[in-house]
């Protein structure tokens, strides 16, 4: 079937979580062609050994270069837009970490910024935020899908199903190492613009000033703390989301998943993403404080940050606001990412390791 012959998909089709309807649709499609169906028997059921629900009549082959490119674009859509939207929260959070005397809590932080900079000040640094987290999202989701399949193939079919959580963790960690290299320069400029009034208006003048002051290498001064923040965050984000979705349907939602309305399914997905985001924020917060401190203070070291902030401060300074911000971000990101995948005819992310190559 040519791509032009493919039926258009609604954003969240009604058959998304209906294995019976799914199998009927796919069987009818492949019965009219010489190609065998991509799955049969137990492989078509929504079992614990499958990490995705196949979309019928797909135009993009799974695990092809086009598939990973589509997942990367979904990551741009998911991460770039959500992080840009919460720029005001991020701005207050960074300033609370850098100057807790002046920015004592969330409400006073917003008040100080409003008084000193007006409404325009709340979106200072939105351009490096958008560009940096778009690049990070592309690498995070695209390489996660790649490494998840790669590690499943290395493990073999039996071990891939048995140790699926470890595959989630290894795949997400590997992807985040690459993603943070893409993010780090924009993160450095963003923090400097947001926490030093008068340094620059935004990316266009902030990047040249940063490089002139600290050299191009200074853009990666915070890379190791960024890895320390983002790798645990991403591992928790992907692994806990899958677990929480399963727990919510098992213990909270009284109706089987395939009988729930689309609205309820999306509500469960957002709730699971929010819970996963809270866990992510707690795990990665000490490193987040380090990143903010190092990117704000010229020539500072990790030891300087620990001495200045203190061990307790590393774990607690700015944490409530970051929980709100990251919880909201993670819930929205999962919803946007899977909605985009479905929109282009790809299967949604599910609850197990990819089927390993034999």
PDB file of N, CA, C and O in Angstrom, residues 7 44 58 66 82 88 93 110 130 162 194 237 240 249 254 267 272 287 294-295 322 325 347-348:
ATOM      1  N   UNK A   7      -4.896   5.359   5.492  1.00  0.00           N
ATOM      2  CA  UNK A   7      -5.955   6.157   6.109  1.00  0.00           C
ATOM      3  C   UNK A   7      -5.368   7.151   7.084  1.00  0.00           C
ATOM      4  O   UNK A   7      -4.337   6.905   7.697  1.00  0.00           O
ATOM      5  N   UNK A  44       0.654 -10.683  19.239  1.00  0.00           N
ATOM      6  CA  UNK A  44      -0.260  -9.604  18.968  1.00  0.00           C
ATOM      7  C   UNK A  44      -1.024  -9.141  20.172  1.00  0.00           C
ATOM      8  O   UNK A  44      -1.693  -8.130  20.130  1.00  0.00           O
ATOM      9  N   UNK A  58       0.752   0.515   9.416  1.00  0.00           N
ATOM     10  CA  UNK A  58       1.786   1.511   9.658  1.00  0.00           C
ATOM     11  C   UNK A  58       2.483   1.894   8.355  1.00  0.00           C
ATOM     12  O   UNK A  58       2.728   1.058   7.505  1.00  0.00           O
ATOM     13  N   UNK A  66      13.724   5.769   9.572  1.00  0.00           N
ATOM     14  CA  UNK A  66      12.588   6.692   9.589  1.00  0.00           C
ATOM     15  C   UNK A  66      11.859   6.645  10.932  1.00  0.00           C
ATOM     16  O   UNK A  66      11.361   7.671  11.422  1.00  0.00           O
ATOM     17  N   UNK A  82       7.437  22.026  26.176  1.00  0.00           N
ATOM     18  CA  UNK A  82       7.064  21.985  27.595  1.00  0.00           C
ATOM     19  C   UNK A  82       8.045  22.777  28.450  1.00  0.00           C
ATOM     20  O   UNK A  82       7.631  23.519  29.346  1.00  0.00           O
ATOM     21  N   UNK A  88       8.912  30.603  33.356  1.00  0.00           N
ATOM     22  CA  UNK A  88       8.790  31.391  34.594  1.00  0.00           C
ATOM     23  C   UNK A  88       9.096  30.589  35.849  1.00  0.00           C
ATOM     24  O   UNK A  88       9.781  31.085  36.761  1.00  0.00           O
ATOM     25  N   UNK A  93      13.011  29.151  40.166  1.00  0.00           N
ATOM     26  CA  UNK A  93      13.748  28.042  40.787  1.00  0.00           C
ATOM     27  C   UNK A  93      15.250  28.287  40.766  1.00  0.00           C
ATOM     28  O   UNK A  93      15.953  28.105  41.777  1.00  0.00           O
ATOM     29  N   UNK A 110       8.446  35.089  42.871  1.00  0.00           N
ATOM     30  CA  UNK A 110       7.681  35.707  41.788  1.00  0.00           C
ATOM     31  C   UNK A 110       7.490  37.202  42.048  1.00  0.00           C
ATOM     32  O   UNK A 110       7.520  38.013  41.116  1.00  0.00           O
ATOM     33  N   UNK A 130      14.285  26.786  24.758  1.00  0.00           N
ATOM     34  CA  UNK A 130      13.617  26.098  23.650  1.00  0.00           C
ATOM     35  C   UNK A 130      14.609  25.316  22.803  1.00  0.00           C
ATOM     36  O   UNK A 130      14.396  24.129  22.500  1.00  0.00           O
ATOM     37  N   UNK A 162      12.506 -10.927  30.732  1.00  0.00           N
ATOM     38  CA  UNK A 162      12.715 -11.129  32.168  1.00  0.00           C
ATOM     39  C   UNK A 162      13.303  -9.900  32.837  1.00  0.00           C
ATOM     40  O   UNK A 162      12.953  -9.559  33.977  1.00  0.00           O
ATOM     41  N   UNK A 194      19.456  34.031  33.188  1.00  0.00           N
ATOM     42  CA  UNK A 194      18.351  34.078  34.142  1.00  0.00           C
ATOM     43  C   UNK A 194      18.771  34.521  35.541  1.00  0.00           C
ATOM     44  O   UNK A 194      17.957  35.091  36.275  1.00  0.00           O
ATOM     45  N   UNK A 237      12.507   8.515  34.943  1.00  0.00           N
ATOM     46  CA  UNK A 237      11.388   8.954  34.109  1.00  0.00           C
ATOM     47  C   UNK A 237      10.826   7.813  33.271  1.00  0.00           C
ATOM     48  O   UNK A 237       9.605   7.625  33.205  1.00  0.00           O
ATOM     49  N   UNK A 240      10.006   4.308  35.802  1.00  0.00           N
ATOM     50  CA  UNK A 240       8.908   4.459  36.753  1.00  0.00           C
ATOM     51  C   UNK A 240       7.579   4.715  36.055  1.00  0.00           C
ATOM     52  O   UNK A 240       6.523   4.303  36.542  1.00  0.00           O
ATOM     53  N   UNK A 249      -3.744   1.107  36.848  1.00  0.00           N
ATOM     54  CA  UNK A 249      -4.814   0.291  36.281  1.00  0.00           C
ATOM     55  C   UNK A 249      -5.137  -0.924  37.155  1.00  0.00           C
ATOM     56  O   UNK A 249      -6.271  -1.395  37.182  1.00  0.00           O
ATOM     57  N   UNK A 254     -10.984   1.158  38.320  1.00  0.00           N
ATOM     58  CA  UNK A 254     -11.748  -0.084  38.456  1.00  0.00           C
ATOM     59  C   UNK A 254     -12.052  -0.780  37.142  1.00  0.00           C
ATOM     60  O   UNK A 254     -12.482  -1.928  37.133  1.00  0.00           O
ATOM     61  N   UNK A 267      -5.816  10.595  31.075  1.00  0.00           N
ATOM     62  CA  UNK A 267      -5.675  11.056  32.454  1.00  0.00           C
ATOM     63  C   UNK A 267      -4.743  10.165  33.250  1.00  0.00           C
ATOM     64  O   UNK A 267      -3.918  10.657  34.036  1.00  0.00           O
ATOM     65  N   UNK A 272       0.445   9.179  35.735  1.00  0.00           N
ATOM     66  CA  UNK A 272       1.652   8.357  35.855  1.00  0.00           C
ATOM     67  C   UNK A 272       2.896   9.172  35.544  1.00  0.00           C
ATOM     68  O   UNK A 272       3.931   9.049  36.214  1.00  0.00           O
ATOM     69  N   UNK A 287      22.124  17.455  41.999  1.00  0.00           N
ATOM     70  CA  UNK A 287      22.914  17.821  40.825  1.00  0.00           C
ATOM     71  C   UNK A 287      22.349  19.055  40.143  1.00  0.00           C
ATOM     72  O   UNK A 287      23.099  19.840  39.547  1.00  0.00           O
ATOM     73  N   UNK A 294      27.348  26.272  39.379  1.00  0.00           N
ATOM     74  CA  UNK A 294      28.546  26.304  38.544  1.00  0.00           C
ATOM     75  C   UNK A 294      28.372  27.206  37.323  1.00  0.00           C
ATOM     76  O   UNK A 294      29.311  27.890  36.904  1.00  0.00           O
ATOM     77  N   UNK A 295      27.182  27.201  36.743  1.00  0.00           N
ATOM     78  CA  UNK A 295      26.957  28.038  35.563  1.00  0.00           C
ATOM     79  C   UNK A 295      26.765  29.507  35.918  1.00  0.00           C
ATOM     80  O   UNK A 295      26.844  30.377  35.055  1.00  0.00           O
ATOM     81  N   UNK A 322      10.645  22.723  42.186  1.00  0.00           N
ATOM     82  CA  UNK A 322      11.110  21.826  41.128  1.00  0.00           C
ATOM     83  C   UNK A 322      10.206  20.607  41.021  1.00  0.00           C
ATOM     84  O   UNK A 322      10.004  20.069  39.923  1.00  0.00           O
ATOM     85  N   UNK A 325       7.305  21.748  38.992  1.00  0.00           N
ATOM     86  CA  UNK A 325       7.704  21.972  37.606  1.00  0.00           C
ATOM     87  C   UNK A 325       7.979  20.667  36.872  1.00  0.00           C
ATOM     88  O   UNK A 325       7.463  20.426  35.770  1.00  0.00           O
ATOM     89  N   UNK A 347       3.190   3.170  16.858  1.00  0.00           N
ATOM     90  CA  UNK A 347       2.604   2.629  18.078  1.00  0.00           C
ATOM     91  C   UNK A 347       3.010   3.441  19.299  1.00  0.00           C
ATOM     92  O   UNK A 347       4.044   4.104  19.312  1.00  0.00           O
ATOM     93  N   UNK A 348       2.190   3.380  20.322  1.00  0.00           N
ATOM     94  CA  UNK A 348       2.511   4.084  21.563  1.00  0.00           C
ATOM     95  C   UNK A 348       3.487   3.278  22.409  1.00  0.00           C
ATOM     96  O   UNK A 348       3.662   2.086  22.233  1.00  0.00           O
TER      97      UNK A 348
END
